[in-house]
Short mmCIF file of C-alpha atoms in Angstrom, two decimals:
data_model
loop_
_atom_site.label_atom_id
_atom_site.label_comp_id
_atom_site.label_asym_id
_atom_site.label_seq_id
_atom_site.Cartn_x
_atom_site.Cartn_y
_atom_site.Cartn_z
CA UNK A 1 106.02 92.35 85.15
CA UNK A 2 106.93 95.86 84.13
CA UNK A 3 104.95 98.51 86.01
CA UNK A 4 104.00 100.34 82.79
CA UNK A 5 102.72 97.09 81.32
CA UNK A 6 100.58 96.55 84.42
CA UNK A 7 99.18 100.08 84.11
CA UNK A 8 98.35 99.58 80.44
CA UNK A 9 96.69 96.27 81.26
CA UNK A 10 94.64 98.07 83.89
CA UNK A 11 93.65 100.77 81.39
CA UNK A 12 92.58 98.13 78.88
CA UNK A 13 90.53 96.39 81.57
CA UNK A 14 88.92 99.72 82.48
CA UNK A 15 87.88 100.25 78.83
CA UNK A 16 86.62 96.67 78.65
CA UNK A 17 84.63 97.31 81.82
CA UNK A 18 83.01 100.29 80.09
CA UNK A 19 82.15 98.06 77.15
CA UNK A 20 80.67 95.45 79.45
CA UNK A 21 78.60 98.09 81.21
CA UNK A 22 77.42 99.42 77.86
CA UNK A 23 76.51 95.90 76.72
CA UNK A 24 74.67 95.28 79.99
CA UNK A 25 72.79 98.54 79.52
CA UNK A 26 71.93 97.53 75.95
CA UNK A 27 70.74 94.14 77.14
CA UNK A 28 68.65 95.84 79.81
CA UNK A 29 67.05 98.09 77.19
CA UNK A 30 66.32 95.14 74.91
CA UNK A 31 64.77 93.37 77.87
CA UNK A 32 62.55 96.40 78.50
CA UNK A 33 61.41 96.44 74.85
CA UNK A 34 60.72 92.71 74.94
CA UNK A 35 58.73 93.18 78.12
CA UNK A 36 56.67 95.94 76.47
CA UNK A 37 56.04 93.74 73.42
CA UNK A 38 54.97 90.92 75.69
CA UNK A 39 52.46 93.20 77.38
CA UNK A 40 51.03 94.32 74.03
CA UNK A 41 50.87 90.74 72.80
CA UNK A 42 49.08 89.62 75.95
CA UNK A 43 46.58 92.48 75.57
CA UNK A 44 45.92 91.58 71.91
CA UNK A 45 45.40 87.94 72.80
CA UNK A 46 42.90 88.91 75.51
CA UNK A 47 41.13 91.25 73.08
CA UNK A 48 41.04 88.59 70.36
CA UNK A 49 39.63 86.01 72.73
CA UNK A 50 36.88 88.46 73.70
CA UNK A 51 36.02 89.23 70.07
CA UNK A 52 35.92 85.54 69.18
CA UNK A 53 33.56 84.88 72.07
CA UNK A 54 31.32 87.78 70.99
CA UNK A 55 31.32 86.58 67.37
CA UNK A 56 30.42 83.05 68.38
CA UNK A 57 27.59 84.33 70.56
CA UNK A 58 26.28 86.54 67.72
CA UNK A 59 26.41 83.69 65.20
CA UNK A 60 24.51 81.43 67.57
CA UNK A 61 21.85 84.09 67.98
CA UNK A 62 21.53 84.50 64.19
CA UNK A 63 21.66 80.79 63.50
CA UNK A 64 24.84 81.10 61.42
CA UNK A 65 27.24 78.19 61.20
CA UNK A 66 30.80 79.62 60.99
CA UNK A 67 32.14 76.41 59.51
CA UNK A 68 29.86 76.77 56.46
CA UNK A 69 31.05 80.32 55.56
CA UNK A 70 33.08 80.75 52.42
CA UNK A 71 36.39 82.61 52.28
CA UNK A 72 34.77 85.58 50.52
CA UNK A 73 32.14 85.81 53.22
CA UNK A 74 34.82 85.74 55.92
CA UNK A 75 36.81 88.55 54.26
CA UNK A 76 33.64 90.61 53.82
CA UNK A 77 32.86 90.09 57.51
CA UNK A 78 36.32 91.32 58.56
CA UNK A 79 35.92 94.48 56.44
CA UNK A 80 32.54 95.29 57.91
CA UNK A 81 33.86 94.64 61.48
CA UNK A 82 36.86 96.95 60.89
CA UNK A 83 39.43 94.32 61.96
CA UNK A 84 43.05 95.14 60.99
CA UNK A 85 45.54 92.40 60.28
CA UNK A 86 48.17 94.15 62.49
CA UNK A 87 48.91 97.46 64.17
CA UNK A 88 52.34 99.06 63.80
CA UNK A 89 54.46 99.04 67.03
CA UNK A 90 55.96 102.37 67.88
CA UNK A 91 59.30 101.90 69.72
CA UNK A 92 59.58 104.51 72.51
CA UNK A 93 62.94 103.19 73.88
CA UNK A 94 66.21 104.13 72.21
CA UNK A 95 68.74 101.30 72.42
CA UNK A 96 72.31 102.63 72.61
CA UNK A 97 74.75 100.63 70.57
CA UNK A 98 77.98 99.28 72.12
CA UNK A 99 81.06 100.52 70.36
CA UNK A 100 83.74 97.97 69.62
CA UNK A 101 87.51 98.28 69.42
CA UNK A 102 89.22 97.17 66.25
CA UNK A 103 92.82 96.15 66.68
CA UNK A 104 95.45 93.89 65.25
CA UNK A 105 97.63 91.43 67.15
CA UNK A 106 100.07 94.24 67.95
CA UNK A 107 99.85 95.42 71.59
CA UNK A 108 100.72 99.03 70.72
CA UNK A 109 97.93 99.23 68.15
CA UNK A 110 95.54 97.82 70.69
CA UNK A 111 96.56 100.41 73.30
CA UNK A 112 96.10 103.20 70.74
CA UNK A 113 92.58 101.90 70.08
CA UNK A 114 91.95 101.74 73.84
CA UNK A 115 93.07 105.36 74.26
CA UNK A 116 90.86 106.47 71.37
CA UNK A 117 87.88 104.66 72.87
CA UNK A 118 88.57 106.25 76.27
CA UNK A 119 88.85 109.70 74.70
CA UNK A 120 85.55 109.29 72.78
CA UNK A 121 83.69 108.05 75.85
CA UNK A 122 85.25 110.42 78.43
CA UNK A 123 86.99 107.64 80.39
CA UNK A 124 89.71 108.84 82.78
CA UNK A 125 92.83 106.69 82.35
CA UNK A 126 95.11 108.96 84.42
CA UNK A 127 94.04 107.69 87.84
CA UNK A 128 94.74 104.19 89.14
CA UNK A 129 92.63 101.96 86.85
CA UNK A 130 92.54 99.02 89.26
CA UNK A 131 90.78 101.00 91.98
CA UNK A 132 87.90 101.93 89.69
CA UNK A 133 87.60 98.33 88.45
CA UNK A 134 86.32 97.24 91.87
CA UNK A 135 82.93 98.05 93.29
CA UNK A 136 82.61 99.30 96.86
CA UNK A 137 81.33 95.89 97.96
CA UNK A 138 84.32 94.18 96.33
CA UNK A 139 86.66 96.67 98.01
CA UNK A 140 85.10 95.95 101.41
CA UNK A 141 85.40 92.18 100.90
CA UNK A 142 89.02 92.55 99.76
CA UNK A 143 89.93 94.76 102.72
CA UNK A 144 88.33 92.30 105.12
CA UNK A 145 90.35 89.45 103.63
CA UNK A 146 93.57 91.46 103.76
CA UNK A 147 93.00 92.25 107.44
CA UNK A 148 92.29 88.62 108.24
CA UNK A 149 95.24 87.21 106.27
CA UNK A 150 97.94 89.88 106.44
CA UNK A 151 97.42 91.68 109.74
CA UNK A 152 98.72 89.79 112.77
CA UNK A 153 96.04 88.60 115.15
CA UNK A 154 96.62 88.66 118.89
CA UNK A 155 96.41 85.18 120.39
CA UNK A 156 94.19 85.27 123.46
CA UNK A 157 94.38 83.20 126.62
CA UNK A 158 91.23 81.67 128.00
CA UNK A 159 90.39 81.65 131.69
CA UNK A 160 91.72 78.11 132.09
CA UNK A 161 95.18 79.22 130.91
CA UNK A 162 95.24 81.83 133.67
CA UNK A 163 93.95 79.36 136.25
CA UNK A 164 96.57 76.76 135.29
CA UNK A 165 99.40 79.32 135.31
CA UNK A 166 98.36 80.76 138.69
CA UNK A 167 97.99 77.26 140.20
CA UNK A 168 101.49 76.28 139.04
CA UNK A 169 102.92 79.49 140.47
CA UNK A 170 101.18 79.04 143.84
CA UNK A 171 102.36 75.42 144.06
CA UNK A 172 105.98 76.43 143.32
CA UNK A 173 105.63 79.26 145.85
CA UNK A 174 104.52 76.79 148.53
CA UNK A 175 107.53 74.56 147.72
CA UNK A 176 109.70 77.66 148.12
CA UNK A 177 108.07 78.59 151.41
CA UNK A 178 108.22 75.12 152.96
CA UNK A 179 111.54 73.76 151.72
CA UNK A 180 113.68 76.82 150.89
CA UNK A 181 113.20 79.30 153.71
CA UNK A 182 116.33 81.33 154.51
CA UNK A 183 120.06 80.40 154.27
CA UNK A 184 120.28 79.62 157.99
CA UNK A 185 117.27 77.30 157.97
CA UNK A 186 116.76 75.64 154.60
CA UNK A 187 116.13 72.02 153.69
CA UNK A 188 117.02 72.64 150.05
CA UNK A 189 119.99 74.82 151.08
CA UNK A 190 121.48 72.04 153.19
CA UNK A 191 121.06 69.58 150.33
CA UNK A 192 122.75 71.87 147.76
CA UNK A 193 125.63 72.53 150.20
CA UNK A 194 126.27 68.81 150.54
CA UNK A 195 125.98 68.25 146.77
CA UNK A 196 128.46 71.09 146.17
CA UNK A 197 130.99 69.58 148.57
CA UNK A 198 130.72 66.20 146.85
CA UNK A 199 131.14 67.83 143.45
CA UNK A 200 134.27 69.75 144.56
CA UNK A 201 135.84 66.57 145.96
CA UNK A 202 135.09 64.75 142.69
CA UNK A 203 136.57 67.61 140.61
CA UNK A 204 139.70 67.70 142.80
CA UNK A 205 140.18 63.97 142.24
CA UNK A 206 139.81 64.54 138.50
CA UNK A 207 142.68 67.04 138.82
CA UNK A 208 144.95 64.42 140.35
CA UNK A 209 144.19 64.85 144.04
CA UNK A 210 144.78 61.61 145.91
CA UNK A 211 143.76 62.12 149.52
CA UNK A 212 146.13 60.64 152.09
CA UNK A 213 145.05 59.35 155.47
CA UNK A 214 143.23 62.14 157.27
CA UNK A 215 143.07 64.34 154.13
CA UNK A 216 139.68 63.32 152.80
CA UNK A 217 137.96 66.51 153.90
CA UNK A 218 136.48 69.21 151.69
CA UNK A 219 139.17 71.63 152.86
CA UNK A 220 141.93 69.58 151.26
CA UNK A 221 140.01 69.30 147.99
CA UNK A 222 139.52 73.08 147.91
CA UNK A 223 143.24 73.60 148.63
CA UNK A 224 144.10 71.38 145.66
CA UNK A 225 141.97 73.50 143.29
CA UNK A 226 143.26 76.76 144.80
CA UNK A 227 146.82 75.62 144.11
CA UNK A 228 146.01 74.86 140.46
CA UNK A 229 143.90 77.95 139.64
CA UNK A 230 145.84 80.81 141.21
CA UNK A 231 144.83 84.37 140.39
CA UNK A 232 146.27 87.80 141.09
CA UNK A 233 143.00 89.38 142.32
CA UNK A 234 142.39 87.18 145.36
CA UNK A 235 143.10 89.82 148.04
CA UNK A 236 141.04 88.95 151.06
CA UNK A 237 142.78 90.58 154.00
CA UNK A 238 145.09 93.16 152.41
CA UNK A 239 145.55 96.19 154.64
CA UNK A 240 144.70 98.74 151.98
CA UNK A 241 141.68 96.76 150.83
CA UNK A 242 140.52 96.20 154.40
CA UNK A 243 140.77 99.87 155.34
CA UNK A 244 139.20 101.16 152.13
CA UNK A 245 136.53 98.53 151.51
CA UNK A 246 135.93 97.04 154.94
CA UNK A 247 136.76 93.78 153.21
CA UNK A 248 137.26 90.51 155.06
CA UNK A 249 137.39 86.78 154.35
CA UNK A 250 133.63 86.65 154.82
CA UNK A 251 132.85 89.08 151.97
CA UNK A 252 135.85 89.46 149.65
CA UNK A 253 134.44 86.90 147.20
CA UNK A 254 131.39 89.12 146.93
CA UNK A 255 133.11 92.49 146.70
CA UNK A 256 135.59 91.27 144.08
CA UNK A 257 133.91 91.52 140.67
CA UNK A 258 136.25 88.91 139.21
CA UNK A 259 134.82 86.27 141.57
CA UNK A 260 131.28 86.63 140.18
CA UNK A 261 130.11 83.44 138.39
CA UNK A 262 128.55 85.28 135.47
CA UNK A 263 129.57 87.21 132.37
CA UNK A 264 130.48 90.26 134.48
CA UNK A 265 132.90 88.19 136.57
CA UNK A 266 134.38 86.55 133.47
CA UNK A 267 135.11 89.91 131.80
CA UNK A 268 136.67 91.47 134.91
CA UNK A 269 138.67 88.31 135.67
CA UNK A 270 140.25 88.16 132.22
CA UNK A 271 140.89 91.91 132.33
CA UNK A 272 142.48 91.68 135.78
CA UNK A 273 144.71 88.77 134.72
CA UNK A 274 145.90 90.70 131.64
CA UNK A 275 146.33 94.09 133.36
CA UNK A 276 147.50 92.87 136.78
CA UNK A 277 144.69 94.65 138.60
CA UNK A 278 141.83 93.86 140.98
CA UNK A 279 138.37 95.43 140.65
CA UNK A 280 136.04 95.76 143.61
CA UNK A 281 132.56 97.19 144.15
CA UNK A 282 131.83 98.91 147.43
CA UNK A 283 128.73 100.94 148.24
CA UNK A 284 128.35 102.31 144.73
CA UNK A 285 132.07 102.76 144.09
CA UNK A 286 134.26 100.89 141.62
CA UNK A 287 137.75 100.57 143.12
CA UNK A 288 140.84 99.26 141.32
CA UNK A 289 144.04 97.93 142.92
CA UNK A 290 147.31 97.16 141.21
CA UNK A 291 148.55 93.64 141.90
CA UNK A 292 151.61 91.55 141.37
CA UNK A 293 152.26 90.48 137.79
CA UNK A 294 150.69 87.20 136.70
CA UNK A 295 151.67 85.01 133.81
CA UNK A 296 148.98 83.63 131.51
CA UNK A 297 149.65 80.47 129.52
CA UNK A 298 149.53 80.79 125.74
CA UNK A 299 151.63 81.89 122.80
CA UNK A 300 149.07 84.33 121.32
CA UNK A 301 146.30 86.63 122.63
CA UNK A 302 143.49 84.18 121.86
CA UNK A 303 145.22 81.39 123.76
CA UNK A 304 145.89 83.74 126.68
CA UNK A 305 142.21 84.81 126.78
CA UNK A 306 141.18 81.17 126.84
CA UNK A 307 143.68 80.49 129.62
CA UNK A 308 142.26 83.43 131.54
CA UNK A 309 138.75 82.05 131.10
CA UNK A 310 139.75 78.58 132.33
CA UNK A 311 141.60 80.11 135.28
CA UNK A 312 138.51 82.20 136.20
CA UNK A 313 136.20 79.19 135.97
CA UNK A 314 138.54 76.96 137.98
CA UNK A 315 139.04 79.62 140.66
CA UNK A 316 135.27 80.09 140.98
CA UNK A 317 134.96 76.32 141.53
CA UNK A 318 137.67 76.46 144.22
CA UNK A 319 135.78 79.23 146.04
CA UNK A 320 132.16 78.09 145.63
CA UNK A 321 132.36 75.85 148.73
CA UNK A 322 134.33 78.34 150.84
CA UNK A 323 138.03 78.82 151.44
CA UNK A 324 140.39 75.93 152.21
CA UNK A 325 141.58 77.41 155.51
CA UNK A 326 138.08 77.93 156.88
CA UNK A 327 136.72 74.56 155.73
CA UNK A 328 139.78 72.68 156.97
CA UNK A 329 139.34 74.05 160.49
CA UNK A 330 135.55 73.77 160.48
CA UNK A 331 134.45 71.22 157.87
CA UNK A 332 130.97 71.15 159.37
CA UNK A 333 130.57 74.85 158.52
CA UNK A 334 130.01 75.79 154.92
CA UNK A 335 132.11 78.97 154.82
CA UNK A 336 131.79 81.90 152.46
CA UNK A 337 131.21 80.93 148.83
CA UNK A 338 130.74 83.14 145.78
CA UNK A 339 127.95 85.43 144.69
CA UNK A 340 124.66 84.42 143.11
CA UNK A 341 124.98 85.32 139.40
CA UNK A 342 124.32 89.05 138.91
CA UNK A 343 123.56 89.60 142.60
CA UNK A 344 126.86 91.45 142.89
CA UNK A 345 125.52 94.41 140.87
CA UNK A 346 123.50 95.56 143.93
CA UNK A 347 126.81 96.72 145.41
CA UNK A 348 126.80 99.43 142.77
CA UNK A 349 123.70 101.04 144.34
CA UNK A 350 124.97 103.15 147.22
CA UNK A 351 121.58 104.57 148.18
CA UNK A 352 118.73 103.47 150.38
CA UNK A 353 117.66 103.33 154.01
CA UNK A 354 116.96 99.69 154.90
CA UNK A 355 116.36 98.21 158.34
CA UNK A 356 117.14 99.53 161.77
CA UNK A 357 120.76 100.27 160.78
CA UNK A 358 119.65 102.41 157.81
CA UNK A 359 121.79 100.45 155.40
CA UNK A 360 122.18 101.27 151.71
CA UNK A 361 121.20 98.72 149.10
CA UNK A 362 124.89 97.89 148.57
CA UNK A 363 125.59 97.31 152.28
CA UNK A 364 122.40 95.30 152.62
CA UNK A 365 123.52 93.01 149.79
CA UNK A 366 126.87 92.50 151.58
CA UNK A 367 125.10 91.65 154.85
CA UNK A 368 122.89 89.14 153.03
CA UNK A 369 125.95 87.51 151.43
CA UNK A 370 127.70 87.24 154.79
CA UNK A 371 124.63 85.43 156.16
CA UNK A 372 124.71 82.78 153.43
CA UNK A 373 122.80 84.38 150.54
CA UNK A 374 125.31 83.10 147.98
CA UNK A 375 125.68 80.73 145.02
CA UNK A 376 124.93 77.46 146.85
CA UNK A 377 121.75 78.94 148.26
CA UNK A 378 121.07 80.26 144.75
CA UNK A 379 121.10 76.64 143.53
CA UNK A 380 118.49 75.85 146.17
CA UNK A 381 116.44 78.83 144.94
CA UNK A 382 116.50 77.35 141.45
CA UNK A 383 114.56 74.24 142.52
CA UNK A 384 111.13 75.93 142.96
CA UNK A 385 111.82 77.98 139.83
CA UNK A 386 112.53 74.84 137.79
CA UNK A 387 109.41 73.18 139.21
CA UNK A 388 107.33 76.16 138.10
CA UNK A 389 108.88 76.14 134.63
CA UNK A 390 108.32 72.41 134.25
CA UNK A 391 104.71 72.47 135.43
CA UNK A 392 103.68 75.42 133.25
CA UNK A 393 105.29 74.05 130.11
CA UNK A 394 103.89 70.54 130.58
CA UNK A 395 100.38 71.84 131.35
CA UNK A 396 100.55 74.14 128.33
CA UNK A 397 101.60 71.28 126.04
CA UNK A 398 98.96 68.85 127.33
CA UNK A 399 96.14 71.40 127.18
CA UNK A 400 96.96 72.57 123.65
CA UNK A 401 97.09 69.00 122.35
CA UNK A 402 94.17 67.32 124.13
CA UNK A 403 91.80 70.24 124.65
CA UNK A 404 92.51 72.38 121.57
CA UNK A 405 93.26 69.33 119.37
CA UNK A 406 96.52 70.75 118.02
CA UNK A 407 99.41 68.56 116.77
CA UNK A 408 102.27 67.83 119.14
CA UNK A 409 104.77 69.72 116.99
CA UNK A 410 102.77 72.93 117.43
CA UNK A 411 102.59 72.37 121.18
CA UNK A 412 106.34 72.23 121.83
CA UNK A 413 106.81 74.56 124.84
CA UNK A 414 109.57 76.80 123.49
CA UNK A 415 108.88 80.51 123.73
CA UNK A 416 111.10 83.22 122.32
CA UNK A 417 112.50 81.73 119.10
CA UNK A 418 109.08 80.49 117.93
CA UNK A 419 107.44 83.77 118.80
CA UNK A 420 110.07 85.79 116.94
CA UNK A 421 109.43 83.68 113.83
CA UNK A 422 105.65 83.65 114.14
CA UNK A 423 103.85 86.19 116.34
CA UNK A 424 100.61 84.20 116.00
CA UNK A 425 102.09 80.98 117.39
CA UNK A 426 101.14 79.32 120.67
CA UNK A 427 104.42 80.58 122.10
CA UNK A 428 102.67 83.90 122.81
CA UNK A 429 100.24 82.13 125.14
CA UNK A 430 103.05 80.15 126.80
CA UNK A 431 105.00 83.36 127.44
CA UNK A 432 101.95 84.95 129.07
CA UNK A 433 101.33 81.83 131.16
CA UNK A 434 104.93 81.92 132.42
CA UNK A 435 104.56 85.58 133.32
CA UNK A 436 101.33 84.89 135.22
CA UNK A 437 102.83 81.89 137.02
CA UNK A 438 105.92 83.80 138.17
CA UNK A 439 103.69 86.63 139.30
CA UNK A 440 101.70 84.19 141.47
CA UNK A 441 104.88 82.52 142.74
CA UNK A 442 106.45 85.83 143.74
CA UNK A 443 103.26 86.92 145.52
CA UNK A 444 103.39 83.76 147.65
CA UNK A 445 107.12 84.28 148.23
CA UNK A 446 106.55 87.90 149.24
CA UNK A 447 103.79 86.94 151.69
CA UNK A 448 105.92 84.19 153.22
CA UNK A 449 108.90 86.54 153.66
CA UNK A 450 106.68 89.19 155.24
CA UNK A 451 105.19 86.69 157.71
CA UNK A 452 108.52 85.13 158.68
CA UNK A 453 110.21 88.51 159.17
CA UNK A 454 107.16 89.78 161.08
CA UNK A 455 107.17 92.82 158.82
CA UNK A 456 109.89 94.65 160.79
CA UNK A 457 113.22 92.93 160.13
CA UNK A 458 114.34 94.12 156.69
CA UNK A 459 117.34 91.79 156.36
CA UNK A 460 115.31 88.75 157.44
CA UNK A 461 112.62 89.70 154.93
CA UNK A 462 115.13 89.89 152.07
CA UNK A 463 116.84 86.62 153.11
CA UNK A 464 113.51 84.82 152.67
CA UNK A 465 112.95 86.19 149.15
CA UNK A 466 113.77 83.94 146.20
CA UNK A 467 116.09 86.11 144.12
CA UNK A 468 115.96 83.66 141.19
CA UNK A 469 112.15 83.79 141.05
CA UNK A 470 112.07 87.60 141.18
CA UNK A 471 114.79 87.77 138.54
CA UNK A 472 112.74 85.47 136.28
CA UNK A 473 109.66 87.63 136.88
CA UNK A 474 111.58 90.78 135.95
CA UNK A 475 113.00 89.09 132.86
CA UNK A 476 109.56 87.87 131.79
CA UNK A 477 108.08 91.33 132.31
CA UNK A 478 110.83 92.85 130.17
CA UNK A 479 110.44 90.25 127.40
CA UNK A 480 106.65 90.41 127.53
CA UNK A 481 106.74 94.19 127.30
CA UNK A 482 108.90 94.10 124.17
CA UNK A 483 106.94 91.26 122.58
CA UNK A 484 103.56 92.84 123.33
CA UNK A 485 104.75 96.07 121.72
CA UNK A 486 105.77 93.99 118.72
CA UNK A 487 102.34 92.33 118.63
CA UNK A 488 100.56 95.69 118.82
CA UNK A 489 102.73 97.04 116.02
CA UNK A 490 102.14 94.04 113.76
CA UNK A 491 98.41 94.04 114.51
CA UNK A 492 98.15 97.53 113.03
CA UNK A 493 100.53 97.11 110.10
CA UNK A 494 100.30 95.18 106.89
CA UNK A 495 102.64 92.20 106.54
CA UNK A 496 103.94 93.18 103.10
CA UNK A 497 106.42 90.30 102.92
CA UNK A 498 103.71 87.69 103.44
CA UNK A 499 101.40 89.38 100.94
CA UNK A 500 104.14 89.57 98.30
CA UNK A 501 104.90 85.88 98.79
CA UNK A 502 101.23 84.91 98.37
CA UNK A 503 100.90 87.11 95.29
CA UNK A 504 103.98 85.54 93.71
CA UNK A 505 102.68 82.04 94.51
CA UNK A 506 99.28 82.85 93.00
CA UNK A 507 100.88 84.39 89.92
CA UNK A 508 103.07 81.33 89.41
CA UNK A 509 100.04 79.05 89.84
CA UNK A 510 98.06 80.97 87.21
CA UNK A 511 101.06 81.13 84.89
CA UNK A 512 101.64 77.38 85.13
CA UNK A 513 97.94 76.76 84.58
CA UNK A 514 97.91 78.94 81.46
CA UNK A 515 100.93 77.11 80.06
CA UNK A 516 99.25 73.78 80.81
CA UNK A 517 96.11 74.87 78.94
CA UNK A 518 98.22 75.84 75.93
#
């Protein structure tokens, strides 16, 4: 509707409200007059009853039979008694008349009549008419409803949610403490190493490797993949790199950014293959070497980028179980693999004073990698993390359905997307439960690392920490911080979009109903 039409409708309603109030006042005055007349009538009836009783008593005393009196005698008796047929009623209440508005079917004529009425009765039509149409009580009720329906409420966790989340985190932390340990002494680490070797052998066979007699070792499978996925940035023992970076076969997969199995490694690998360079991180420094030219397959840039991506992925697979030379000589040793995703960024922090050797954070990360804190051990770290995720999500789903009696569809344990669409969904509670569970898990992990390192060996302490769990905790803290800020913002701001939608729906409902009545 046009805004001016809405304003005029509000003005007309304001004038009609004045008429209603005037009519109510008139009705109240009439009621007062009727009440006064009722009192007078009741008094007259009481007085008449008293006079009749006195007359009957007097007649009995005089021996007069009232039924035998003639009409003339009755009239003469009334005159002598001074009885009046009626007394005039003096009205002491002035009843104010309600003015009406005469108008034709034309809306403009009606609005002119409304304005004239408002002018004659001193009604202000300049201010918002709709505000004055509501009483203070109606305004309070309306505001309460708006706050309940259009201001986001903050879902709250009960104590059992916290207990369940903490219990899941402690259980996962105990699994981490008992079965993960450190790279040199890990049940889960040994299992993931063996699974990785089997996977590399299977992948090499998929690439056409047919082991001959005596060539069924992991070293030969790695050599097959290394021959297929050659890269220009695989300097492990170059003189310049060794002198400048202190790089060796035991750490060059870690220092080389292009070997990282994450988005950082993918970007630097493709860039190095295009630009014929090698990028390394060393104690807070980013160092670039020029390399021999490499040829990427593809007839256009997109094809070459894809070829670079495949080459990076294949080379990471060839290095994840160690180098072919090392594993061929010592197949029982697991060699130096590749970095845990995003663990390589610690090499960019060339500050700190850790352990007896006063190592920087970057050098400490290198030492940890050289002692087996790499991708295969990262897989082992993921096991307690996955257990924690599974337990929390299943417990959340079961509790919401059976205890809170909510439908299964509303209990699906998916967090971020549901919460972004609906800040009042159960996903808020699930996110908080995950944060609490990872907090409990990391506390157990921290205590275990402190006990096993005896509180003095910094490297041993760090080797016993579950990097994946701490990374999940940090990620959950970051997400929770942003989402809680969003919740606080929405809790103090009106959801105009939702209100507009409800108003449109209500308008359409009324409009359809009016058409149906016609």
